[in-house]
Short mmCIF file of C-alpha atoms in Angstrom, two decimals:
data_model
loop_
_atom_site.label_atom_id
_atom_site.label_comp_id
_atom_site.label_asym_id
_atom_site.label_seq_id
_atom_site.Cartn_x
_atom_site.Cartn_y
_atom_site.Cartn_z
CA MET A 1 2.12 -20.71 -16.47
CA ALA A 2 2.82 -21.41 -12.80
CA ALA A 3 4.77 -18.82 -10.81
CA GLU A 4 7.31 -20.01 -8.26
CA LEU A 5 6.54 -18.75 -4.72
CA THR A 6 9.32 -17.90 -2.26
CA ASN A 7 9.10 -16.10 1.08
CA HIS A 8 12.15 -14.00 1.97
CA TRP A 9 13.19 -12.51 5.28
CA VAL A 10 15.33 -9.49 4.40
CA GLU A 11 17.82 -8.28 7.00
CA HIS A 12 17.56 -4.58 7.78
CA THR A 13 19.06 -2.22 10.35
CA SER A 14 15.99 -0.55 11.78
CA THR A 15 15.50 3.21 11.82
CA VAL A 16 12.10 2.93 13.52
CA PRO A 17 12.62 4.79 16.83
CA ALA A 18 11.29 1.86 18.91
CA THR A 19 13.85 -0.54 17.41
CA LYS A 20 16.52 1.89 16.22
CA ASP A 21 19.81 0.22 15.18
CA GLN A 22 18.44 -3.27 15.85
CA GLN A 23 18.67 -5.97 13.18
CA VAL A 24 15.20 -6.91 12.01
CA GLU A 25 13.86 -9.10 9.21
CA LEU A 26 11.39 -7.63 6.73
CA PHE A 27 8.89 -10.01 5.16
CA VAL A 28 8.94 -10.17 1.36
CA ARG A 29 7.02 -12.63 -0.80
CA GLU A 30 8.21 -13.36 -4.33
CA ARG A 31 6.13 -14.80 -7.15
CA ASP A 32 8.64 -15.43 -9.90
CA GLY A 33 7.08 -15.79 -13.32
CA THR A 34 10.19 -14.90 -15.34
CA PRO A 35 10.52 -17.24 -18.34
CA ASN A 36 13.74 -19.14 -18.86
CA GLY A 37 16.25 -17.12 -20.80
CA PRO A 38 19.05 -14.56 -20.43
CA PRO A 39 19.18 -12.90 -16.98
CA ALA A 40 19.18 -9.53 -18.72
CA ASN A 41 15.56 -10.11 -19.71
CA ARG A 42 14.35 -10.40 -16.10
CA ARG A 43 11.82 -7.74 -15.05
CA ALA A 44 11.37 -7.16 -11.31
CA VAL A 45 8.28 -5.55 -9.79
CA LEU A 46 7.93 -4.47 -6.15
CA MET A 47 4.45 -4.01 -4.64
CA LEU A 48 4.04 -2.01 -1.43
CA HIS A 49 0.94 -1.92 0.79
CA GLY A 50 -0.90 1.09 2.12
CA ARG A 51 -1.83 2.22 5.61
CA SER A 52 -4.06 -0.52 6.98
CA VAL A 53 -3.95 -3.53 4.60
CA PRO A 54 -0.80 -5.71 4.55
CA ALA A 55 0.81 -6.82 1.31
CA LEU A 56 -0.54 -10.36 1.07
CA VAL A 57 -4.14 -9.30 1.69
CA GLY A 58 -3.93 -6.51 -0.87
CA TYR A 59 -1.93 -8.20 -3.60
CA ASP A 60 -1.99 -11.97 -3.03
CA LEU A 61 -5.53 -12.74 -1.95
CA GLN A 62 -6.10 -16.48 -2.30
CA GLN A 63 -9.29 -16.25 -4.32
CA PRO A 64 -9.69 -16.92 -8.07
CA SER A 65 -9.25 -13.75 -10.17
CA TYR A 66 -8.27 -11.61 -7.15
CA GLY A 67 -4.50 -12.22 -6.99
CA TRP A 68 -2.90 -9.15 -8.56
CA ALA A 69 0.66 -10.35 -7.96
CA GLU A 70 -0.16 -13.75 -9.44
CA ALA A 71 -1.62 -12.09 -12.55
CA LEU A 72 1.61 -10.14 -13.07
CA ALA A 73 3.78 -13.21 -12.45
CA GLN A 74 1.76 -15.21 -14.98
CA ALA A 75 2.48 -12.43 -17.46
CA GLY A 76 6.22 -13.09 -17.05
CA TYR A 77 7.27 -10.71 -14.28
CA ASP A 78 9.23 -11.41 -11.10
CA VAL A 79 6.90 -9.93 -8.49
CA PHE A 80 7.85 -9.05 -4.91
CA MET A 81 5.47 -7.92 -2.15
CA MET A 82 6.82 -6.40 1.05
CA ASP A 83 5.49 -5.55 4.52
CA LEU A 84 6.91 -2.54 6.31
CA GLN A 85 7.50 -2.77 10.04
CA GLY A 86 4.18 -2.46 11.80
CA SER A 87 2.31 -4.36 9.11
CA GLY A 88 1.59 -7.93 8.08
CA LEU A 89 4.35 -10.48 8.66
CA SER A 90 7.16 -7.98 9.31
CA PRO A 91 8.00 -7.06 12.94
CA ARG A 92 5.38 -5.05 14.79
CA PRO A 93 7.31 -3.58 17.73
CA ARG A 94 5.29 -2.30 20.70
CA MET A 95 2.07 -3.39 18.96
CA GLU A 96 1.61 -6.58 20.99
CA ASP A 97 0.46 -4.52 23.99
CA PRO A 98 -3.25 -3.49 23.93
CA CYS A 99 -2.31 -0.53 26.12
CA ASN A 100 -0.62 0.98 23.07
CA VAL A 101 -3.76 0.99 20.91
CA ASN A 102 -5.24 4.33 19.83
CA PRO A 103 -7.18 5.50 22.94
CA ALA A 104 -10.25 6.15 20.78
CA GLN A 105 -10.22 2.49 19.72
CA GLN A 106 -9.35 0.74 22.99
CA ILE A 107 -13.00 -0.16 23.57
CA GLU A 108 -12.80 -2.19 20.33
CA VAL A 109 -9.92 -4.25 21.71
CA THR A 110 -11.21 -5.03 25.20
CA PRO A 111 -13.19 -2.97 27.74
CA PRO A 112 -11.03 -0.34 29.49
CA LEU A 113 -9.93 -1.30 33.00
CA SER A 114 -12.27 0.17 35.61
CA GLY A 115 -13.85 2.32 32.93
CA SER A 116 -10.63 4.27 32.27
CA LEU A 117 -8.08 4.21 29.52
CA ARG A 118 -4.92 2.15 29.89
CA THR A 119 -1.60 3.91 30.30
CA PRO A 120 0.48 3.28 27.17
CA THR A 121 3.82 1.54 27.61
CA TYR A 122 5.16 3.29 24.49
CA PRO A 123 3.50 6.72 24.12
CA PHE A 124 4.87 7.52 20.65
CA VAL A 125 3.97 7.17 16.99
CA LEU A 126 5.62 4.01 15.68
CA THR A 127 7.00 4.64 12.17
CA ASN A 128 7.63 7.58 9.87
CA SER A 129 8.44 8.64 6.32
CA GLN A 130 12.17 8.12 6.73
CA SER A 131 11.95 4.67 8.31
CA ASP A 132 9.51 3.53 5.59
CA GLN A 133 11.80 4.78 2.82
CA ASP A 134 14.79 3.15 4.50
CA GLU A 135 13.00 -0.22 4.56
CA LEU A 136 11.86 0.20 0.97
CA GLY A 137 15.45 0.97 -0.02
CA THR A 138 16.78 -2.14 1.71
CA VAL A 139 14.32 -4.35 -0.17
CA VAL A 140 15.03 -2.64 -3.50
CA ASP A 141 18.76 -3.28 -3.08
CA TYR A 142 18.06 -6.87 -2.00
CA ILE A 143 16.06 -7.50 -5.19
CA ARG A 144 18.66 -5.83 -7.40
CA LYS A 145 21.38 -8.02 -5.94
CA LEU A 146 19.30 -11.20 -5.78
CA HIS A 147 18.49 -11.23 -9.47
CA ASN A 148 21.14 -8.89 -10.88
CA VAL A 149 18.72 -6.24 -12.12
CA SER A 150 19.58 -2.55 -12.23
CA LYS A 151 16.06 -1.20 -11.74
CA VAL A 152 12.80 -2.26 -10.12
CA SER A 153 9.28 -1.25 -11.20
CA PHE A 154 7.11 0.10 -8.37
CA ILE A 155 3.43 -0.60 -7.73
CA GLY A 156 1.93 1.01 -4.64
CA TRP A 157 -1.58 1.24 -3.22
CA SER A 158 -2.87 4.14 -1.13
CA ALA A 159 -0.36 5.34 1.51
CA ALA A 160 2.46 3.46 -0.25
CA ALA A 161 2.83 6.73 -2.17
CA PHE A 162 4.44 8.36 0.89
CA ALA A 163 7.42 6.00 0.56
CA MET A 164 7.51 5.13 -3.14
CA GLY A 165 7.08 8.66 -4.50
CA PRO A 166 9.93 10.33 -2.58
CA TYR A 167 12.16 7.24 -2.94
CA ALA A 168 11.77 7.29 -6.73
CA ILE A 169 12.62 10.99 -6.81
CA GLN A 170 15.75 10.46 -4.71
CA HIS A 171 16.87 7.23 -6.44
CA PRO A 172 15.72 7.38 -10.06
CA GLY A 173 18.56 5.11 -11.15
CA LYS A 174 16.96 2.25 -9.23
CA VAL A 175 13.32 2.74 -10.27
CA GLU A 176 12.03 1.67 -13.69
CA SER A 177 8.54 3.17 -13.39
CA LEU A 178 5.91 4.17 -10.85
CA PHE A 179 2.33 2.85 -10.76
CA LEU A 180 0.27 4.34 -7.94
CA LEU A 181 -3.24 3.11 -7.19
CA ALA A 182 -5.40 5.51 -5.17
CA PRO A 183 -2.31 7.36 -3.91
CA ILE A 184 -2.63 9.38 -0.73
CA PHE A 185 -1.32 12.81 -1.69
CA PRO A 186 -1.66 16.00 0.38
CA PRO A 187 -0.76 18.88 -1.99
CA LEU A 188 0.06 21.15 0.98
CA GLY A 189 1.41 18.43 3.25
CA PRO A 190 4.32 19.12 5.64
CA MET A 191 7.78 19.49 4.15
CA ASN A 192 10.01 18.89 7.17
CA PRO A 193 10.16 16.10 9.76
CA PRO A 194 8.94 16.62 13.31
CA VAL A 195 10.96 15.74 16.39
CA LEU A 196 11.21 11.95 16.59
CA PRO A 197 9.86 9.93 18.23
CA THR A 198 6.63 11.90 18.01
CA PRO A 199 4.26 11.69 21.00
CA GLY A 200 1.19 9.58 20.34
CA PHE A 201 0.54 5.84 20.15
CA PRO A 202 1.90 3.04 17.94
CA THR A 203 -1.20 1.03 17.05
CA HIS A 204 -4.47 1.50 15.18
CA VAL A 205 -6.96 -1.34 14.72
CA LEU A 206 -9.24 -2.15 11.82
CA THR A 207 -12.55 -3.65 12.94
CA ARG A 208 -15.42 -5.28 11.09
CA ALA A 209 -16.85 -1.77 10.71
CA PHE A 210 -14.54 -1.69 7.70
CA GLU A 211 -17.31 -3.49 5.76
CA ALA A 212 -19.59 -0.47 6.13
CA SER A 213 -16.92 2.10 5.31
CA TRP A 214 -16.02 0.15 2.18
CA GLY A 215 -19.71 -0.16 1.34
CA ALA A 216 -20.10 3.63 1.50
CA GLN A 217 -17.97 3.76 -1.68
CA VAL A 218 -19.98 1.07 -3.49
CA HIS A 219 -22.52 2.64 -5.87
CA CYS A 220 -22.81 0.13 -8.72
CA SER A 221 -24.75 -3.12 -8.62
CA ASN A 222 -21.80 -5.25 -9.72
CA GLN A 223 -19.04 -3.29 -7.96
CA ARG A 224 -18.51 -5.77 -5.10
CA GLU A 225 -19.16 -9.51 -5.21
CA PRO A 226 -21.29 -11.03 -2.43
CA GLY A 227 -19.13 -12.62 0.26
CA ILE A 228 -15.89 -10.89 -0.69
CA PHE A 229 -15.73 -8.95 2.58
CA GLU A 230 -15.61 -12.20 4.58
CA ILE A 231 -12.78 -13.47 2.37
CA VAL A 232 -10.81 -10.25 2.87
CA TRP A 233 -11.51 -10.25 6.63
CA SER A 234 -10.37 -13.87 6.95
CA ALA A 235 -7.12 -12.97 5.16
CA LEU A 236 -6.59 -10.04 7.53
CA MET A 237 -7.03 -12.37 10.51
CA ASP A 238 -4.57 -14.85 8.98
CA ASN A 239 -1.98 -12.05 8.82
CA ASP A 240 -2.44 -11.02 12.45
CA PRO A 241 -2.19 -13.86 15.00
CA ILE A 242 -2.35 -11.40 17.91
CA GLY A 243 -5.07 -9.13 16.57
CA ARG A 244 -7.41 -12.01 15.87
CA THR A 245 -7.42 -12.81 19.61
CA TRP A 246 -8.56 -9.26 20.47
CA GLY A 247 -11.93 -7.60 20.11
CA LYS A 248 -15.40 -7.82 21.51
CA ILE A 249 -16.67 -11.24 22.54
CA GLN A 250 -19.39 -12.79 20.41
CA ASN A 251 -20.61 -16.36 20.77
CA GLY A 252 -17.93 -16.94 23.37
CA ARG A 253 -14.97 -15.83 21.26
CA PRO A 254 -13.33 -12.54 20.21
CA VAL A 255 -14.38 -11.17 16.82
CA GLY A 256 -10.78 -10.09 16.17
CA VAL A 257 -9.20 -6.86 14.94
CA SER A 258 -6.47 -6.17 12.40
CA ARG A 259 -3.62 -4.12 13.87
CA PHE A 260 -1.84 -1.53 11.77
CA ARG A 261 0.88 0.96 12.54
CA ASN A 262 0.43 4.60 13.39
CA PHE A 263 2.91 6.60 11.32
CA ILE A 264 3.81 10.21 10.67
CA THR A 265 4.69 11.62 7.26
CA TRP A 266 6.39 14.55 5.61
CA GLY A 267 8.10 15.45 2.34
CA TRP A 268 5.31 14.35 -0.02
CA ASN A 269 3.44 17.31 -1.48
CA SER A 270 3.13 19.37 -4.67
CA ALA A 271 6.61 20.85 -4.29
CA THR A 272 8.40 17.53 -3.81
CA ALA A 273 6.37 15.60 -6.41
CA GLY A 274 7.60 17.97 -9.10
CA GLU A 275 11.19 18.08 -7.87
CA GLY A 276 13.78 17.93 -10.67
CA GLY A 277 11.25 16.66 -13.19
CA VAL A 278 12.11 13.10 -12.08
CA LEU A 279 8.56 11.80 -11.87
CA GLY A 280 7.24 11.77 -15.40
CA GLY A 281 10.84 12.12 -16.61
CA SER A 282 13.36 9.37 -15.91
CA VAL A 283 10.64 7.65 -13.84
CA PRO A 284 7.41 7.41 -15.90
CA ALA A 285 4.33 7.65 -13.68
CA LEU A 286 0.82 6.19 -13.93
CA ILE A 287 -1.82 7.20 -11.38
CA VAL A 288 -5.10 5.29 -11.05
CA HIS A 289 -8.09 5.93 -8.80
CA GLY A 290 -11.75 4.99 -8.56
CA GLU A 291 -14.48 7.49 -9.30
CA PHE A 292 -16.07 6.83 -5.89
CA ASP A 293 -12.84 6.96 -3.87
CA THR A 294 -13.42 9.37 -0.98
CA THR A 295 -10.39 8.03 0.92
CA ALA A 296 -7.73 9.31 -1.47
CA ASN A 297 -9.93 12.29 -2.41
CA THR A 298 -10.97 13.97 0.82
CA THR A 299 -14.68 14.76 0.76
CA PRO A 300 -15.46 17.25 2.14
CA PRO A 301 -12.02 18.91 2.10
CA SER A 302 -10.14 18.78 5.39
CA SER A 303 -9.06 21.96 7.16
CA ASN A 304 -5.81 20.18 8.04
CA PRO A 305 -3.40 20.35 5.05
CA ALA A 306 -1.72 17.10 6.12
CA LEU A 307 -5.06 15.27 5.85
CA ASP A 308 -6.46 16.96 2.73
CA PHE A 309 -5.89 14.45 -0.10
CA HIS A 310 -6.38 14.89 -3.86
CA VAL A 311 -5.33 12.34 -6.49
CA PRO A 312 -5.64 14.65 -9.55
CA ALA A 313 -3.43 17.17 -7.75
CA LEU A 314 -0.59 14.63 -7.89
CA TYR A 315 -0.93 14.40 -11.67
CA ASP A 316 -0.82 18.20 -11.84
CA ALA A 317 2.21 18.40 -9.54
CA ILE A 318 4.34 15.99 -11.59
CA THR A 319 6.44 18.14 -13.90
CA GLY A 320 7.74 15.48 -16.29
CA ALA A 321 5.87 14.82 -19.54
CA HIS A 322 5.53 11.02 -19.19
CA LYS A 323 2.58 10.91 -16.80
CA LEU A 324 -0.94 9.52 -16.98
CA LEU A 325 -4.07 9.67 -14.82
CA VAL A 326 -6.80 7.04 -15.07
CA THR A 327 -10.17 7.28 -13.33
CA ALA A 328 -11.94 3.91 -13.09
CA ARG A 329 -15.71 3.83 -13.35
CA CYS A 330 -17.64 1.99 -10.64
CA ALA A 331 -14.65 1.68 -8.31
CA GLY A 332 -13.68 2.94 -4.87
CA HIS A 333 -10.54 2.86 -2.76
CA SER A 334 -10.68 -0.95 -2.53
CA MET A 335 -10.43 -1.57 -6.27
CA PRO A 336 -8.21 -4.71 -5.99
CA TRP A 337 -11.22 -6.49 -4.41
CA GLU A 338 -13.88 -5.00 -6.71
CA GLY A 339 -15.30 -5.60 -10.16
CA GLN A 340 -12.68 -3.43 -11.86
CA ARG A 341 -9.84 -5.64 -10.57
CA GLY A 342 -9.47 -7.52 -13.87
CA ASN A 343 -9.09 -4.27 -15.79
CA LEU A 344 -6.68 -3.06 -13.10
CA HIS A 345 -4.54 -6.18 -13.61
CA ALA A 346 -4.60 -5.73 -17.39
CA LEU A 347 -3.77 -2.02 -17.11
CA SER A 348 -0.75 -2.73 -14.89
CA LYS A 349 0.53 -5.49 -17.21
CA ASN A 350 0.24 -3.20 -20.22
CA TRP A 351 1.92 -0.38 -18.32
CA LEU A 352 4.88 -2.54 -17.30
CA LYS A 353 5.30 -3.69 -20.90
CA GLN A 354 4.73 -0.47 -22.85
CA LEU A 355 4.64 2.38 -20.29
CA LYS A 356 1.55 3.68 -22.09
CA VAL A 357 -2.21 3.90 -21.69
CA ASP A 358 -4.28 3.53 -24.85
CA GLY A 359 -1.05 4.08 -26.81
CA LYS A 360 -0.28 7.42 -25.13
CA THR A 361 2.34 8.56 -22.63
CA GLN A 362 0.49 11.59 -21.29
CA GLY A 363 -3.06 12.57 -20.47
CA ARG A 364 -6.14 11.91 -18.40
CA PHE A 365 -8.38 8.93 -19.13
CA VAL A 366 -11.54 7.27 -17.91
CA MET A 367 -11.52 3.46 -17.76
CA GLU A 368 -14.97 1.98 -18.33
CA GLU A 369 -16.20 -1.24 -16.76
CA ASN A 370 -15.54 -3.07 -20.04
CA GLY A 371 -11.91 -1.93 -20.02
CA ASP A 372 -12.23 0.72 -22.73
CA PHE A 373 -10.45 4.05 -22.32
CA THR A 374 -11.71 7.54 -23.10
CA GLN A 375 -9.32 10.48 -23.02
CA VAL A 376 -10.64 13.52 -21.19
CA PRO A 377 -9.41 17.13 -20.98
#
């Protein structure tokens, strides 16, 4: 069935240091597939992007069989996708200035003036764990009020875990369940916030070198369809009207870059993930990652605890009994754009309906390319 599409602009009082206390509008797209019937039967799902890929590119790619949000809406769910500040169609304060790009990447934006780096006009990191959770909370409450639902199911990809995990622990009465794909999880990550704003820069850029870094995690012949990178890159450019005018000049025009926020995190580690037995308790948790994912599983291990990531360690840290870990064969960090995407869609639909994997509420599983599951120790 067709899902009704609505774009929302959700009012929020910013806690990002660069726009603190200002009224901003967060971009949220809704694909409403809820069948007609009693309002009490409505099921709301909120999808949050990761570090460098905005919500519409990750979840609503306009290509047959690739739209994860559309697949969930067609299954009868009311699906929302949101962009945090610094990403996608939400405000990107201080990111319009190329002087504020990561100094190591300025050569990718435009040649440095007189061979030297530009002086940043905002020499600080843009967003942080608290501002992300505040924005997530505003959108959760907006959805709850909009459709009179008490809880919202969470789906997050990659660095979305930094906001969705702690928020679910702090607000279990508002979260139905937690589905984390390739979650970034530092078991020994920092507990306490730094002084804000933190010195640094607000903007990173993703360049076409992303094709090679993605390709480094492709090890199966049918893992990635020919031409899909160009489709993803085009979608990234569509979501960044400023970034697509930057970059090195080829054939008389810039190749474009995709801007994404620099952010600093804390409060997401083995101690907090197990706090109060919430995750795996009142908030059932499903964790999924690809067998070739070296983004969410740091290889080799980093000497910096804040950058040493391990997906299975999150499963181990969750103290509640209702928790599952699925490793997908022939998949990397970019699973929503790979051959396993159909099984990923089916797994998420089954999870939202039954909160089980292969009929079970606990355990570790391998998901084969044909969609079959094998439980492992």
